Short mmCIF file of C-alpha atoms in Angstrom, two decimals:
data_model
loop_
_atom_site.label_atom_id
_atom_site.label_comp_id
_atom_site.label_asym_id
_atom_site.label_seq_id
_atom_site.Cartn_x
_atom_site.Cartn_y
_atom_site.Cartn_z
CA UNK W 248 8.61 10.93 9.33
CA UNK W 249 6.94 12.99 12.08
CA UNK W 250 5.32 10.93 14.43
CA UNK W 251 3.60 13.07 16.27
CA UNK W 252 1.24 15.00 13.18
CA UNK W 253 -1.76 12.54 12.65
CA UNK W 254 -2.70 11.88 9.60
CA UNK W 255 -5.61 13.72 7.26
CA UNK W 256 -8.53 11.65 6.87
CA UNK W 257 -9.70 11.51 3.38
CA UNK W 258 -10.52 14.77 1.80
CA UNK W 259 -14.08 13.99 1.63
CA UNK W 260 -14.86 12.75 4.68
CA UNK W 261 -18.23 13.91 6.13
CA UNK W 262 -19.25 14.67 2.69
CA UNK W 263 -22.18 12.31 0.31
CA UNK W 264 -19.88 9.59 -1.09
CA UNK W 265 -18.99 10.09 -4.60
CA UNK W 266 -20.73 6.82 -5.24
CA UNK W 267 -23.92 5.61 -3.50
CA UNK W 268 -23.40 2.34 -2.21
CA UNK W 269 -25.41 -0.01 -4.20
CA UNK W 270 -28.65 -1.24 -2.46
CA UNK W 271 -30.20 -4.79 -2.36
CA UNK W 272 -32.14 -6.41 -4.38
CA UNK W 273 -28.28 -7.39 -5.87
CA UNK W 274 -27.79 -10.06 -8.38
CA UNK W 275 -27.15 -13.67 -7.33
CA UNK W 276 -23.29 -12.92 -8.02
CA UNK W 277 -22.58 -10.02 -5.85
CA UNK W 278 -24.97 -11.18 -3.56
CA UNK W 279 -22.87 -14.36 -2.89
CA UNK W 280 -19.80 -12.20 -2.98
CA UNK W 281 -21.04 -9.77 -0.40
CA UNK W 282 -22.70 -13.16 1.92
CA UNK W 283 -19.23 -14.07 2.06
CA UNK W 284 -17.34 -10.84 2.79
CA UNK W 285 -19.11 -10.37 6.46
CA UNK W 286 -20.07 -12.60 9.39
CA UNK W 287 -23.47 -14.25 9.10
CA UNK W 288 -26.67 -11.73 9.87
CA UNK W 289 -24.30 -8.82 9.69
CA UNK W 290 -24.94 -5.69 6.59
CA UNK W 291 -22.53 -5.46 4.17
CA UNK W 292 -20.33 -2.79 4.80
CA UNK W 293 -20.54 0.59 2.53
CA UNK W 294 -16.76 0.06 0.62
CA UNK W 295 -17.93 -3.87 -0.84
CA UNK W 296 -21.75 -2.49 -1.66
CA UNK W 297 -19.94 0.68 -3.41
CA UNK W 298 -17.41 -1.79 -4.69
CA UNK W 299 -20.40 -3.31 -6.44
CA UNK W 300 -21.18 -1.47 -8.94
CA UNK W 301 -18.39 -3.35 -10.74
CA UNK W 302 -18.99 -7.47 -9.80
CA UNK W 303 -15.45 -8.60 -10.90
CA UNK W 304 -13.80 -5.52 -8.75
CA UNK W 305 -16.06 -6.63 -5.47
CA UNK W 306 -15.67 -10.78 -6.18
CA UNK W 307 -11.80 -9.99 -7.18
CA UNK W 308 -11.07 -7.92 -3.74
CA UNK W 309 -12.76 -10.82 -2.12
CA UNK W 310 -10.76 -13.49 -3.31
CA UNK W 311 -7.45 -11.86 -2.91
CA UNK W 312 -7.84 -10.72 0.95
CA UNK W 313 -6.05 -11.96 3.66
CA UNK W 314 -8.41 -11.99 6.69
CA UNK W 315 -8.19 -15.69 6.93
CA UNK W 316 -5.92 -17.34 9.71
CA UNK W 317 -2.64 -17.12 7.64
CA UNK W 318 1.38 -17.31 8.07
CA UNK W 319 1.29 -14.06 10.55
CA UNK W 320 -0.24 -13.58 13.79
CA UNK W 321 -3.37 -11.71 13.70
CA UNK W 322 -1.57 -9.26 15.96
CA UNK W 323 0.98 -8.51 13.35
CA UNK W 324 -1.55 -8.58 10.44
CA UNK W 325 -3.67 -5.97 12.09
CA UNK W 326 -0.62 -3.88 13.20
CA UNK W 327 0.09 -3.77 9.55
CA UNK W 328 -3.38 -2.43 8.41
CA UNK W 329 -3.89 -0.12 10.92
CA UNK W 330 -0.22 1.12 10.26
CA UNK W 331 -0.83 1.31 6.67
CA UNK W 332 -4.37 2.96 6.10
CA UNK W 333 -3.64 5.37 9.20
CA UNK W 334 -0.68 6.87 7.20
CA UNK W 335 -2.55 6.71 4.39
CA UNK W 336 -5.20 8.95 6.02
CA UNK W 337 -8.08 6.12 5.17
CA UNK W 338 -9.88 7.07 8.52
CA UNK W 339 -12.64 4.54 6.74
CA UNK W 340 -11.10 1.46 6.76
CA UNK W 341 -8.33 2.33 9.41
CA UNK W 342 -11.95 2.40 11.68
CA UNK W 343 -13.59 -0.42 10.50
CA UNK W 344 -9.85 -2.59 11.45
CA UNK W 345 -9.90 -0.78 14.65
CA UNK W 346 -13.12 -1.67 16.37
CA UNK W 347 -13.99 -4.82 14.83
CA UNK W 348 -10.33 -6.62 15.50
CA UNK W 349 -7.64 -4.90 17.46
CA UNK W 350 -9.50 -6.88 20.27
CA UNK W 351 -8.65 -9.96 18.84
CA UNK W 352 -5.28 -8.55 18.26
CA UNK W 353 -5.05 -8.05 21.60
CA UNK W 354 -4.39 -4.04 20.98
CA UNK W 355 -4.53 -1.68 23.94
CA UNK W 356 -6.45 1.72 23.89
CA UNK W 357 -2.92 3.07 23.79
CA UNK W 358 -1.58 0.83 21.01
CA UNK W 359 -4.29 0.94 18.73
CA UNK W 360 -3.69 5.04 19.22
CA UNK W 361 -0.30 4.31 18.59
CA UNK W 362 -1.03 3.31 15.41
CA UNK W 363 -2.30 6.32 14.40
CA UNK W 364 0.22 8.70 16.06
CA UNK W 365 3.27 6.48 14.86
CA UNK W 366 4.79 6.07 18.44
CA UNK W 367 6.56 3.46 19.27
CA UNK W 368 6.92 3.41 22.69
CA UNK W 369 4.16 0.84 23.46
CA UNK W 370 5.56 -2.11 20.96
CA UNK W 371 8.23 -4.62 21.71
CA UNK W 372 11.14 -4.75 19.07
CA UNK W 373 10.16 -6.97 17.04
CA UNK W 374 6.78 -5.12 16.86
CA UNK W 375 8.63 -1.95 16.12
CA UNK W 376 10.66 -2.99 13.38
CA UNK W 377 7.44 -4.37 11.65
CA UNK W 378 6.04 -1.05 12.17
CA UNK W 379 9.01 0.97 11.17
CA UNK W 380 9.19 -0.80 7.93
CA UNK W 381 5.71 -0.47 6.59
CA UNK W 382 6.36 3.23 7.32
CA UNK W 383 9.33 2.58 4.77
CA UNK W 384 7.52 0.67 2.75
CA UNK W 385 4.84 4.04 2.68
CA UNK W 386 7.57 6.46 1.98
CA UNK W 387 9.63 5.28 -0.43
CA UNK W 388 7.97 1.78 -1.68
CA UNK W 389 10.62 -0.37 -0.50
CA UNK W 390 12.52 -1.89 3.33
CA UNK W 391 16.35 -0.42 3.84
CA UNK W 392 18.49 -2.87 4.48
CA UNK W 393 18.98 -2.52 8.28
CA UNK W 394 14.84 -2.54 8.19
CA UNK W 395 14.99 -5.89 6.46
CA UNK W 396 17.45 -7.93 8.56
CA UNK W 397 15.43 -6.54 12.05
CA UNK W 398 12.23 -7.65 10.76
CA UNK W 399 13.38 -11.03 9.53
CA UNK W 400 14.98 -11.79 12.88
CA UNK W 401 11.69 -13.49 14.11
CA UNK W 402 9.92 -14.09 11.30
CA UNK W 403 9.66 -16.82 8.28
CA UNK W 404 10.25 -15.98 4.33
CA UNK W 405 6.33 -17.06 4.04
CA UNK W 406 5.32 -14.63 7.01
CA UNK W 407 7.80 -11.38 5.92
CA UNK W 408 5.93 -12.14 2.03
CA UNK W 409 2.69 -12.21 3.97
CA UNK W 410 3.68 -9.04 5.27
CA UNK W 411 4.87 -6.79 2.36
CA UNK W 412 1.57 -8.11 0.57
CA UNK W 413 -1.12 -7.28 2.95
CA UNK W 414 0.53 -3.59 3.31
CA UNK W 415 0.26 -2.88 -0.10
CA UNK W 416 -3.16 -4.61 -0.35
CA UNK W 417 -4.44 -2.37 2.07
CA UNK W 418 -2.78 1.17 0.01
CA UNK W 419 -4.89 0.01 -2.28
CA UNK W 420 -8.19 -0.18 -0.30
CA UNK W 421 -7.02 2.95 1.22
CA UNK W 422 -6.86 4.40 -2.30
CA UNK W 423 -10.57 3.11 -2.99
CA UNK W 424 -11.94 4.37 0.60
CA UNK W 425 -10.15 7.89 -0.14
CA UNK W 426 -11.03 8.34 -3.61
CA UNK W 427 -14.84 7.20 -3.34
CA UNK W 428 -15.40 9.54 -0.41
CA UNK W 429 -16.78 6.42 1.78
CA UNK W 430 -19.11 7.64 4.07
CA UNK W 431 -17.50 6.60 8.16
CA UNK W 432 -19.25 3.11 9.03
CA UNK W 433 -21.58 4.03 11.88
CA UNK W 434 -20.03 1.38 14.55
CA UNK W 435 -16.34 2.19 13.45
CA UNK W 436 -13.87 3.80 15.52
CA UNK W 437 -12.12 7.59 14.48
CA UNK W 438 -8.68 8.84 14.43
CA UNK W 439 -9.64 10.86 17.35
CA UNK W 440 -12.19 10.21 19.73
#
């Protein structure tokens, strides 16, 4: 992989999304859905209202995400997402990740840009083999061997499951960012400043 070629945002970024996020008054089902997907008094953002237009899509995305304090630090789970939708070129939801929880992750300016660029430099080992295998996992849909054994040195069978799942979770909401054109959310971060 070349690290140092960012990636292309989606090809329809800074164009009208190819499907308008739908606007309240919603029914009492995606309503609840959407109440739930975002902190209290904040909008829902413009991938679960698009993602409404289908009610079983938006509730089933819901209850299959992995936001909630699970097996992996939240370190490691964002490292993952940001890994994954940045080579995916999903400038959407890599931005979203990006300024509302590398903080918590406790990402530097300089680490979160890392995950863009694919350098490694700024990681610890453990952090590096975690990144070098959902770049694996990108490329050819599986972990080599040598890939494998590195990232399992620190971690548990529940957290290197926890793992594997949220990066191909998150192809997939890179797929649905990229192919619906999402319009940038205005408070999220870019590829490049």
């Amino acid at each position: 992989m070349n690290r140092s070629a960012p990636p292309q945002s989606s090809p329809s970024s800074g164009t009208a999304p190819r499907l308008p996020p739908v606007e309240p008054p919603w029914g009492d089902e995606v309503a609840e859905d959407l109440r739930k997907l975002m902190p209290p008094g904040v909008p829902p953002l413009g991938l679960f209202r698009t993602l409404a237009h289908n009610p079983r899509v938006l509730r089933r995305v819901r209850r299959g995400g992995l936001l909630d304090p699970g097996s992996v630090s939240v370190r490691d789970r964002e490292l993952v997402i940001l890994r994954t939708t940045a080579l995916c070129g999903a400038e959407y939801e890599w931005g979203v990740h990006a300024a509302f929880f590398a903080r918590a992750a406790g990402l530097s300016p300089a680490e979160l840009a890392a995950t863009v660029s694919g350098d490694l430099e700024p990681f610890a080992p453990a952090e590096r083999a975690l990144l070098q295998a959902i770049e694996a996992l990108h490329a050819s849909a599986t972990i080599p061997d040598d890939l494998w054994v590195a990232l399992a040195t620190d971690r548990s069978p529940a957290q290197l499951i926890e793992l594997v799942t949220l990066a191909g979770q998150y192809h997939t909401i890179s797929f649905l960012t990229n192919a619906l054109g999402l319009a940038l959310e205005p408070a999220a971060l870019r590829f490049s400043p």
